[in-house]
PDB file of C-alpha atoms in Angstrom:
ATOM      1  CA  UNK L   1     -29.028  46.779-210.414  1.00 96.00           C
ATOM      2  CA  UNK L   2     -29.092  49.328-207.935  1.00 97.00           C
ATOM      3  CA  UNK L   3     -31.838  51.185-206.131  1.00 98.00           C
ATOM      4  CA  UNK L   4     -32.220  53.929-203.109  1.00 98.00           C
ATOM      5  CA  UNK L   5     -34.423  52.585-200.487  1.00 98.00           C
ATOM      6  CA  UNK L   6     -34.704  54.383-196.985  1.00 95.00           C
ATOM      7  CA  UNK L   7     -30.851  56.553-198.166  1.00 96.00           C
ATOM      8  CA  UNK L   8     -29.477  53.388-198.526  1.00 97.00           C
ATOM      9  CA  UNK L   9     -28.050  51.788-201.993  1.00 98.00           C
ATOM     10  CA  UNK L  10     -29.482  48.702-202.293  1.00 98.00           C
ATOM     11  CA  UNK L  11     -28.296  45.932-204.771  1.00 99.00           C
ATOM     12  CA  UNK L  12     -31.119  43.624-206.219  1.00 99.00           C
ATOM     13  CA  UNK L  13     -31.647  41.615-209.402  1.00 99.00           C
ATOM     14  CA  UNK L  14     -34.666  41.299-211.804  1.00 99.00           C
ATOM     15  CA  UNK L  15     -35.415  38.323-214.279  1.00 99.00           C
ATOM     16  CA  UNK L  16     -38.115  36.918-216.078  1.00 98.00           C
ATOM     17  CA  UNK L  17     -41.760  37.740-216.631  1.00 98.00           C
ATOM     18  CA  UNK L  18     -45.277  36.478-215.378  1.00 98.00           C
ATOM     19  CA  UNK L  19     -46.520  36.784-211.991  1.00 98.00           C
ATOM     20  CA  UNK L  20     -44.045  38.655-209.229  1.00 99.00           C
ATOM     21  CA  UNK L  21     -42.045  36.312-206.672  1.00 99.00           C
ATOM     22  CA  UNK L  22     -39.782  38.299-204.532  1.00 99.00           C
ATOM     23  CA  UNK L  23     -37.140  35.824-202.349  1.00 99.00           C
ATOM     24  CA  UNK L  24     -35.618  37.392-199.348  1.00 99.00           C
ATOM     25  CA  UNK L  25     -32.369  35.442-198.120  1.00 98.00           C
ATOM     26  CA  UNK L  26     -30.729  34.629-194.642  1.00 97.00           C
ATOM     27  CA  UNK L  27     -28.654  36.616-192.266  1.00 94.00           C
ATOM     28  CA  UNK L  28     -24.884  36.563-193.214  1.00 91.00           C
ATOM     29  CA  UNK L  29     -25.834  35.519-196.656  1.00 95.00           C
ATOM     30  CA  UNK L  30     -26.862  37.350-200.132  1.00 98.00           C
ATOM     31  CA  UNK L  31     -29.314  37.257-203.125  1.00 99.00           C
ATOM     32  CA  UNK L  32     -26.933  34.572-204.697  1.00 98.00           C
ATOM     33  CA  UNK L  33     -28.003  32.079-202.320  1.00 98.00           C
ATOM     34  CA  UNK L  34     -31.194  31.596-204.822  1.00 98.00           C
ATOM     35  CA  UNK L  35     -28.762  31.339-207.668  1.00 98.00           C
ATOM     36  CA  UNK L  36     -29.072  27.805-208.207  1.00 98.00           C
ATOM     37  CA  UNK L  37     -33.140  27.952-208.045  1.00 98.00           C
ATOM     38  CA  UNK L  38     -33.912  30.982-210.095  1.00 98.00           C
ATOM     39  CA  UNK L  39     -33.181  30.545-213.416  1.00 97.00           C
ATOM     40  CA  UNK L  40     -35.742  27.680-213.661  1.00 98.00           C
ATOM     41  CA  UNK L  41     -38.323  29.616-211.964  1.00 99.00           C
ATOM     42  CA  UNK L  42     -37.640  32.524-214.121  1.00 99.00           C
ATOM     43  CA  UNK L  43     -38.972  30.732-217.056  1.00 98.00           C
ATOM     44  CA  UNK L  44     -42.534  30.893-215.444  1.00 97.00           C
ATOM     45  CA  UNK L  45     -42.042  34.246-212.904  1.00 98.00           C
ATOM     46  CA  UNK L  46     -40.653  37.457-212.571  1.00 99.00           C
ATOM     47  CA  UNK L  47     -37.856  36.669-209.748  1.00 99.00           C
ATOM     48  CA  UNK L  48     -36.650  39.743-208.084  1.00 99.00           C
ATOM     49  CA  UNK L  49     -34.209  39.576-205.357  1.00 99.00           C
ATOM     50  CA  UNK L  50     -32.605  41.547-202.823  1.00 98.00           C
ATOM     51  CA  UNK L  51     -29.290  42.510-201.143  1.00 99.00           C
ATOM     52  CA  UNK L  52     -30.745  43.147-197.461  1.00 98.00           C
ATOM     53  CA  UNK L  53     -29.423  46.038-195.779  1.00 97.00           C
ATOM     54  CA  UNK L  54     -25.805  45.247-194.355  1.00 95.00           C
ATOM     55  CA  UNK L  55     -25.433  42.293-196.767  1.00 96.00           C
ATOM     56  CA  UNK L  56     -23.904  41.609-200.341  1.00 97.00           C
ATOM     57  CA  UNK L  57     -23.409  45.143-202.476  1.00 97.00           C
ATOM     58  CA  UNK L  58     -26.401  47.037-200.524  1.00 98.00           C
ATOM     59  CA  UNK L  59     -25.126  49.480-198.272  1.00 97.00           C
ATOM     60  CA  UNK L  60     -24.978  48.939-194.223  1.00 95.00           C
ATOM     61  CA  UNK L  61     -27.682  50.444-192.343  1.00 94.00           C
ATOM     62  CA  UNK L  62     -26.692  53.850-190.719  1.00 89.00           C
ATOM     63  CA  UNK L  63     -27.980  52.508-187.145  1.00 92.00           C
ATOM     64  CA  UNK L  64     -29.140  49.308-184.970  1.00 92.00           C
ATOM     65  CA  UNK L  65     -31.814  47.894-186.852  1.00 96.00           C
ATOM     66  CA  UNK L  66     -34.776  46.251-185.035  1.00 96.00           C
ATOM     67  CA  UNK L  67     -36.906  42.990-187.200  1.00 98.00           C
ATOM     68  CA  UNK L  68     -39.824  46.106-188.084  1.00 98.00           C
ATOM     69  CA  UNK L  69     -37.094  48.051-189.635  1.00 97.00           C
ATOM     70  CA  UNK L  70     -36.302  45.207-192.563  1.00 98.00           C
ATOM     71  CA  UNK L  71     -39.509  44.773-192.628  1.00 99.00           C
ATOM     72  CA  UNK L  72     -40.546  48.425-193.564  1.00 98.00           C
ATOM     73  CA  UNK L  73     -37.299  48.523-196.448  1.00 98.00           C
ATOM     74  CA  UNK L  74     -38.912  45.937-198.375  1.00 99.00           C
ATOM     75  CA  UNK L  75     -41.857  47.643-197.722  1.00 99.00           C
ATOM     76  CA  UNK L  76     -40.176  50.673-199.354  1.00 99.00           C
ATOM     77  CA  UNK L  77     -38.709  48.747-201.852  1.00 99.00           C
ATOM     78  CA  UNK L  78     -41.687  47.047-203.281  1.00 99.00           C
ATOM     79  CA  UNK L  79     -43.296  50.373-204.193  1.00 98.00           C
ATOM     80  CA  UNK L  80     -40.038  52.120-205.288  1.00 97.00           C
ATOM     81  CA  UNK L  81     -40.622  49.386-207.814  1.00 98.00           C
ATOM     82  CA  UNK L  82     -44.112  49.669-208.416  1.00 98.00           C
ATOM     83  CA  UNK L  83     -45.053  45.985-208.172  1.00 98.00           C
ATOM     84  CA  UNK L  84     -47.510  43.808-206.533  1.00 98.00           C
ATOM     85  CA  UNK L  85     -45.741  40.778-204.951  1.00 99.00           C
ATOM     86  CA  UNK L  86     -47.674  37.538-205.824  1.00 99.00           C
ATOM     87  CA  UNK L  87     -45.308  35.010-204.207  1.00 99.00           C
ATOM     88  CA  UNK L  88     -43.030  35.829-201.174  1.00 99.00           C
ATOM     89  CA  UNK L  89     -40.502  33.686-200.400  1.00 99.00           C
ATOM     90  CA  UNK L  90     -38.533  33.925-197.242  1.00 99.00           C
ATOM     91  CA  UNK L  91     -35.031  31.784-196.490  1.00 98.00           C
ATOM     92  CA  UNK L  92     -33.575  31.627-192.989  1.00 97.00           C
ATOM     93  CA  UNK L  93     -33.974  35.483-191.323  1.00 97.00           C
ATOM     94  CA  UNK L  94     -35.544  36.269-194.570  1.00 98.00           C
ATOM     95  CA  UNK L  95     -38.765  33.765-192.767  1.00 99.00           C
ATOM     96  CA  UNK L  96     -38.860  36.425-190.018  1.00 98.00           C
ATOM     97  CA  UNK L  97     -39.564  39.201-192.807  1.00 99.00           C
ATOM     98  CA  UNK L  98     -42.372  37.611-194.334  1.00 99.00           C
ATOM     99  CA  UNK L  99     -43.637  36.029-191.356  1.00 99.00           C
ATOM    100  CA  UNK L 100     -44.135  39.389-189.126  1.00 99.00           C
ATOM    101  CA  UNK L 101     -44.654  41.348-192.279  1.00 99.00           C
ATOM    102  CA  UNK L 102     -47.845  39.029-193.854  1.00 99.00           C
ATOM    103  CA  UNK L 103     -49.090  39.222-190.251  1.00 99.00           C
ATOM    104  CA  UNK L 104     -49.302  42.232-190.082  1.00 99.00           C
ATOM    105  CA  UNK L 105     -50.870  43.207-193.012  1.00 98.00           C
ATOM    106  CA  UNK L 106     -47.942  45.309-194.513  1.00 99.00           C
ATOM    107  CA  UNK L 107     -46.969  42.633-197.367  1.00 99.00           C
ATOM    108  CA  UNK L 108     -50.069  41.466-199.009  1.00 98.00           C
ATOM    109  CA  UNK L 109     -49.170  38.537-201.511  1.00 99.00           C
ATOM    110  CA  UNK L 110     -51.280  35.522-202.806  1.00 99.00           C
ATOM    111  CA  UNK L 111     -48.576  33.210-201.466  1.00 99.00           C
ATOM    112  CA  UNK L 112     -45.883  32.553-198.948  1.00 99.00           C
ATOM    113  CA  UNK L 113     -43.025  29.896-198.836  1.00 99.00           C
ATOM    114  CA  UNK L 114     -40.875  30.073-195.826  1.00 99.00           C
ATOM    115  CA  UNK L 115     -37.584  27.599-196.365  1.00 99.00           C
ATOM    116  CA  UNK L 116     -35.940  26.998-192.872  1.00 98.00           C
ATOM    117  CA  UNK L 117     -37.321  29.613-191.595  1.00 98.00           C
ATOM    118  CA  UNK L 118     -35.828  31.339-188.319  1.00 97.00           C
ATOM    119  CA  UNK L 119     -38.564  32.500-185.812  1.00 97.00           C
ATOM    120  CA  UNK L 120     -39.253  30.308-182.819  1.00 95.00           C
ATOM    121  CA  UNK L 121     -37.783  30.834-179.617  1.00 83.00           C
ATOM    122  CA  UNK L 122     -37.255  28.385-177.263  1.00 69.00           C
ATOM    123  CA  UNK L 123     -34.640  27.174-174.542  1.00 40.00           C
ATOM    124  CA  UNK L 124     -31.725  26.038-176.628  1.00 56.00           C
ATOM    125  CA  UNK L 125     -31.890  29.149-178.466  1.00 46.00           C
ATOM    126  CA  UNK L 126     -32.078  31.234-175.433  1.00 39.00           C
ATOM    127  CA  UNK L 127     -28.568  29.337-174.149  1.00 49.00           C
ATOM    128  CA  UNK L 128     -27.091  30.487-177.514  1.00 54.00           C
ATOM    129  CA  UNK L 129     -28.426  33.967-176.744  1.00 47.00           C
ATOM    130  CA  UNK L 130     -26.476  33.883-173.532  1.00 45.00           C
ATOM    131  CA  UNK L 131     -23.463  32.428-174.953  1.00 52.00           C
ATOM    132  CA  UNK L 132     -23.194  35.183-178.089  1.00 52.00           C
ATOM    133  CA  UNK L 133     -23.551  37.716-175.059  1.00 46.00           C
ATOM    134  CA  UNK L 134     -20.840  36.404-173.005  1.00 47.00           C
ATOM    135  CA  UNK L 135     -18.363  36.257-176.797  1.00 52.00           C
ATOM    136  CA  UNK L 136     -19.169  39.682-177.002  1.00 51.00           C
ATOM    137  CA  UNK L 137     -17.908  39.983-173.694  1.00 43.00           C
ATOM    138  CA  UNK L 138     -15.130  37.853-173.947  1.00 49.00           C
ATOM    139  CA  UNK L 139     -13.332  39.527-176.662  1.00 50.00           C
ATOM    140  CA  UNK L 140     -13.794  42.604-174.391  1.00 43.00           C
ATOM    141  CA  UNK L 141     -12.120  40.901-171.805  1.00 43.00           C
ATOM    142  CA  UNK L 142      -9.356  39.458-174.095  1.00 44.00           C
ATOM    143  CA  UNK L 143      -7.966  42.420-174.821  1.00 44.00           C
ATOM    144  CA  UNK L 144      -8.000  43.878-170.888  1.00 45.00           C
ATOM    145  CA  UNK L 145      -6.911  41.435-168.818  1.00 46.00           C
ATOM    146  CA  UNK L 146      -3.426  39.422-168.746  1.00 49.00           C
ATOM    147  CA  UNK L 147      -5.268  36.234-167.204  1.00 47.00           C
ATOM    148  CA  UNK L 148      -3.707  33.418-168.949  1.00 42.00           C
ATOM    149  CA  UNK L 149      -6.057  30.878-168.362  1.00 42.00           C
ATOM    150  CA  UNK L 150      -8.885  32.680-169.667  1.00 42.00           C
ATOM    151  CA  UNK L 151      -6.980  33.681-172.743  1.00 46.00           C
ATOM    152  CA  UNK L 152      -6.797  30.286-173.195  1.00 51.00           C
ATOM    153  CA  UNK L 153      -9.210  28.384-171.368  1.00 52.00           C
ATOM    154  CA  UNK L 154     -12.432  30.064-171.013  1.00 44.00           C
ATOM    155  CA  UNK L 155     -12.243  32.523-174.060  1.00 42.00           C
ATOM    156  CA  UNK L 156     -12.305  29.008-176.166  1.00 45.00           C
ATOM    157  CA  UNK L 157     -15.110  27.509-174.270  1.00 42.00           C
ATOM    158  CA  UNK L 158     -17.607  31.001-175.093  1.00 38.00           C
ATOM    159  CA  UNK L 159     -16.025  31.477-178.753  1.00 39.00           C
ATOM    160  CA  UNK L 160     -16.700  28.028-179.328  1.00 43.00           C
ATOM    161  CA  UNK L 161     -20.063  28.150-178.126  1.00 39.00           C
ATOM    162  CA  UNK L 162     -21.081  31.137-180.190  1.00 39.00           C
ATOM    163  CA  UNK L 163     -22.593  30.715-182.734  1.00 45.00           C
ATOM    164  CA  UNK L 164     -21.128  31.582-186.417  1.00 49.00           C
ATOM    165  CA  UNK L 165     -23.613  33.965-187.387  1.00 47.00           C
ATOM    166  CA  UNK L 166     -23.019  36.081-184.963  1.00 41.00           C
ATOM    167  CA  UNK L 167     -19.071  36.004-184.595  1.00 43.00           C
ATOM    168  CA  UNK L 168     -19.228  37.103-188.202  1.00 52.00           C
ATOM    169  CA  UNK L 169     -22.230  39.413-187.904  1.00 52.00           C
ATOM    170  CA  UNK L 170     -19.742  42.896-187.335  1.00 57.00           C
ATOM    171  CA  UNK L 171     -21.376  45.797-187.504  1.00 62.00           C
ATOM    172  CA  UNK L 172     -24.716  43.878-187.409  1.00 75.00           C
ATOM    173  CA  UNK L 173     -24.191  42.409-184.077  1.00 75.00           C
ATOM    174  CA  UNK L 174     -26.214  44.752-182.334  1.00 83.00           C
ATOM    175  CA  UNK L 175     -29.104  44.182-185.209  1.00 87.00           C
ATOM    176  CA  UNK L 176     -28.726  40.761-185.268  1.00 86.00           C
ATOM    177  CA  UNK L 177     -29.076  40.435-181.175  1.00 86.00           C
ATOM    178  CA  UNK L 178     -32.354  42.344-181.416  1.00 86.00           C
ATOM    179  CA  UNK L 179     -33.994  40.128-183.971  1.00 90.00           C
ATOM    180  CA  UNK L 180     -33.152  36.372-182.765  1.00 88.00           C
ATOM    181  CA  UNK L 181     -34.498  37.298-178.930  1.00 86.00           C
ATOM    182  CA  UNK L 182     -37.995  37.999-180.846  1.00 93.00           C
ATOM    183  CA  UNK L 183     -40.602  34.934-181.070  1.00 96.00           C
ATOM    184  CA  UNK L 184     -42.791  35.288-183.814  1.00 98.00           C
ATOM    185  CA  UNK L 185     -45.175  31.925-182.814  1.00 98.00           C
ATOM    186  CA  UNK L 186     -47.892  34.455-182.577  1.00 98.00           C
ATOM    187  CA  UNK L 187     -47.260  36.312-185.573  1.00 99.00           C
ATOM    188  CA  UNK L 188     -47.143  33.178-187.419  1.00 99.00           C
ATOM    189  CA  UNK L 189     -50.563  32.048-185.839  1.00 98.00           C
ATOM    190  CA  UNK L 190     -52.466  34.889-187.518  1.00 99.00           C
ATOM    191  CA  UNK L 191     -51.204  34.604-191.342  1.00 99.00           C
ATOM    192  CA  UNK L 192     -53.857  33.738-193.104  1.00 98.00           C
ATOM    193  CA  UNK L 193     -52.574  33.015-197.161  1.00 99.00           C
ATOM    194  CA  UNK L 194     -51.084  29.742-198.253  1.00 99.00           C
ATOM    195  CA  UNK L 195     -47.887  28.965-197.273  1.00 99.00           C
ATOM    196  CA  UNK L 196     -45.172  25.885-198.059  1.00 99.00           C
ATOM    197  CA  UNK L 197     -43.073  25.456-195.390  1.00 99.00           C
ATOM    198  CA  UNK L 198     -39.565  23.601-197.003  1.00 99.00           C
ATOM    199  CA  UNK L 199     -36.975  22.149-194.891  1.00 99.00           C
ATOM    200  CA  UNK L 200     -34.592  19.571-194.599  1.00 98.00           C
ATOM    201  CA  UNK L 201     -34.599  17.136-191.965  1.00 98.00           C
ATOM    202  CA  UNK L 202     -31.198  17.796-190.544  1.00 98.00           C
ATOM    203  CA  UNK L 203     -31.308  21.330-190.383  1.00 97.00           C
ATOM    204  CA  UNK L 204     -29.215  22.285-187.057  1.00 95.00           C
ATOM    205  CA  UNK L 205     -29.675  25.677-187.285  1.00 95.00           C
ATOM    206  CA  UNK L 206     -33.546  25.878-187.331  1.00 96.00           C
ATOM    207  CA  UNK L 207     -34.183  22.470-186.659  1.00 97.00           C
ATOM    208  CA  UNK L 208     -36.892  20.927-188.361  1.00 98.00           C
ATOM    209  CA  UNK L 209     -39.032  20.656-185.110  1.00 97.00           C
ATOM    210  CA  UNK L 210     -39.111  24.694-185.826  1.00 97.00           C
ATOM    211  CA  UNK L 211     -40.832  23.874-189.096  1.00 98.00           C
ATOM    212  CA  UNK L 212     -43.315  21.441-187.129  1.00 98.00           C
ATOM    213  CA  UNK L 213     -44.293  24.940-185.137  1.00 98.00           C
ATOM    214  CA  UNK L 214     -45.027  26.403-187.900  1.00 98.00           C
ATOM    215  CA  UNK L 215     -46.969  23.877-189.529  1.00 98.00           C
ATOM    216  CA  UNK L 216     -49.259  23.534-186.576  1.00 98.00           C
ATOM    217  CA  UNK L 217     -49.230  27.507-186.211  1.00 98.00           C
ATOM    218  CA  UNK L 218     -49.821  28.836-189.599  1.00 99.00           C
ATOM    219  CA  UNK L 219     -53.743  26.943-190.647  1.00 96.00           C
ATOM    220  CA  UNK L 220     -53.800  27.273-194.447  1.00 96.00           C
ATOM    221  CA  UNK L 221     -50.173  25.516-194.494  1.00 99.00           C
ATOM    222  CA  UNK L 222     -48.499  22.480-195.549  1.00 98.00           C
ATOM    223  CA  UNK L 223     -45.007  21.478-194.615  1.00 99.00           C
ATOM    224  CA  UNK L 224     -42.541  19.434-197.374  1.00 99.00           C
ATOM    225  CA  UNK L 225     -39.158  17.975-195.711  1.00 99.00           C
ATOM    226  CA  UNK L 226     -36.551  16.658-197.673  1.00 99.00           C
ATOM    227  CA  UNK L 227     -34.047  13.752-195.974  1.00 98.00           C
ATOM    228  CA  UNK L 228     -30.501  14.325-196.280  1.00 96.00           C
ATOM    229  CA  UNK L 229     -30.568  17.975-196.497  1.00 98.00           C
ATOM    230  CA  UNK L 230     -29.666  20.531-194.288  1.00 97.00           C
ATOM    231  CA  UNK L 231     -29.972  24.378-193.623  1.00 97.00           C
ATOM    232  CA  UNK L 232     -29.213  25.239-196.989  1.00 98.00           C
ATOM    233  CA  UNK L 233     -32.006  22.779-198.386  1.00 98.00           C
ATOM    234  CA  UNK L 234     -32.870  24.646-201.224  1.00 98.00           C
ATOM    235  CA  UNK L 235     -29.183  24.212-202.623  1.00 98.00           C
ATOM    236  CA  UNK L 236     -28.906  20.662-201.511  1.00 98.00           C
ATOM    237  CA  UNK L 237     -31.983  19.638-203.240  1.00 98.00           C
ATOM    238  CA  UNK L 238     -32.885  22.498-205.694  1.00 98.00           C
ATOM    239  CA  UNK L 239     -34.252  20.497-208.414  1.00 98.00           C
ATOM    240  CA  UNK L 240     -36.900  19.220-205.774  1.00 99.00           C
ATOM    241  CA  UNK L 241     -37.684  22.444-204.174  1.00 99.00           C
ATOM    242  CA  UNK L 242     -38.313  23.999-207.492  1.00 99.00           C
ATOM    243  CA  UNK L 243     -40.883  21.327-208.206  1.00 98.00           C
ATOM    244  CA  UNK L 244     -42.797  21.584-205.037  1.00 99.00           C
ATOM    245  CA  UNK L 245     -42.442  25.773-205.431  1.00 99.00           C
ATOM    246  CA  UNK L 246     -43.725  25.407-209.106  1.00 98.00           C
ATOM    247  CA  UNK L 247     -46.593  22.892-208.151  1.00 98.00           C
ATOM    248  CA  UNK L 248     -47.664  24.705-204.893  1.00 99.00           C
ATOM    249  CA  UNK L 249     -47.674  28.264-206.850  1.00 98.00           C
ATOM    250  CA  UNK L 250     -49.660  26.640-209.520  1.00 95.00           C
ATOM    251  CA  UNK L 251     -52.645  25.786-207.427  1.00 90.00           C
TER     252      UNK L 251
END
């Protein structure tokens, strides 16, 4: 289904009835990511799900988006649909959404549930930071200078050090540049609603010790971590996380 939010097309889906969960997904990723999760979960809720901005079939946004600016489309969204969000569920970037958006009192819902959420800063991600500055730089410099030992020797040192996201981020570099350098520990200290923090023990790109934060930061919370599971914990384990989203939305 399609909707205009902001002059933008945006793609989302809509299934089931009862009480409204809306699922926000990662950066570089689509609604589809919650494919494996929703159809159980529709039997109970109404699961809507969006394209973000820049990602699946919605539309790229027409400038350099800043964290606020996501944050105010699904603002936009939710009352171009007319519904009251009971459960919001943030994956990945779509933690920073809910996170900075329950905080500050623009999304109002019953519930949160962040799964590996994105959102703490601290010094390993600031060396990334650096190194997806200096690939940015370095493809620059690929294409302007003749230096064969950089072609080949330090262009593969910063392109390997990049990180993924961002060498396949485009358009969105710019966007997605803006939103990692922003800690949201104090955002996250002032949410107030229940939240389940989900994630899997080897997570590497928002390593559980993120979700530990969180836990600490966030009072009315509880965290659930799941062994042998990684980033994308709610496909590895799915029939787990739907249990422990089920039983913590049924409380």
């Amino acid at each position: 289904m399609k909707v205009i939010v902001n002059g933008l097309a945006v793609e989302y889906q809509d299934d089931g009835n009862g009480p409204i969960m809306l699922l926000l997904h990662g950066w570089q990723d689509n609604l589809h990511t919650f494919d494996i999760i929703v159809h159980e979960l529709a039997m109970t809720y109404r699961v809507i799900r969006i394209d973000l901005p820049g990602f699946g079939q919605s539309e790229f946004p027409k400038s350099t988006w800043q964290l606020s600016d996501y944050i105010n489309f699904v603002k936009v969204f939710i009352e171009k649909l007319s519904i009251k969000v009971d459960v919001l569920i943030g994956y990945s970037f779509g933690g920073r959404i809910v996170i900075k958006g329950v905080a500050e009192n623009v999304f109002n819902p019953k519930k949160i549930i962040l799964i590996a959420s994105a959102g703490i800063s601290n010094s390993k991600s600031t060396r990334r930071l650096f190194y997806k500055f200096a690939a940015k730089i370095g493809k620059f410099l690929t294409y302007t200078t003749p230096l064969y030992f950089y072609r080949n020797g330090l262009k593969k040192i910063l392109y390997d050090k990049a990180d993924s996201d961002y060498m396949n981020s485009g358009a969105l570099g710019g966007t997605y540049l803006k939103i990692i350098s922003e800690d949201l520990s104090k955002y996250a200290s002032q949410i107030r609603v229940p939240c389940l923090l989900i994630w899997g023990r080897d997570d590497s790109t928002t390593p559980l010790a993120d979700g530990d934060k969180f836990s600490k930061l966030i009072k009315n919370s509880r965290i659930k971590i799941f062994d042998n599971a990684g980033h994308f914990v709610h496909q590895e384990r799915a029939g787990e996380v739907i249990m422990e989203i089920k039983e913590f939305c049924a409380k």
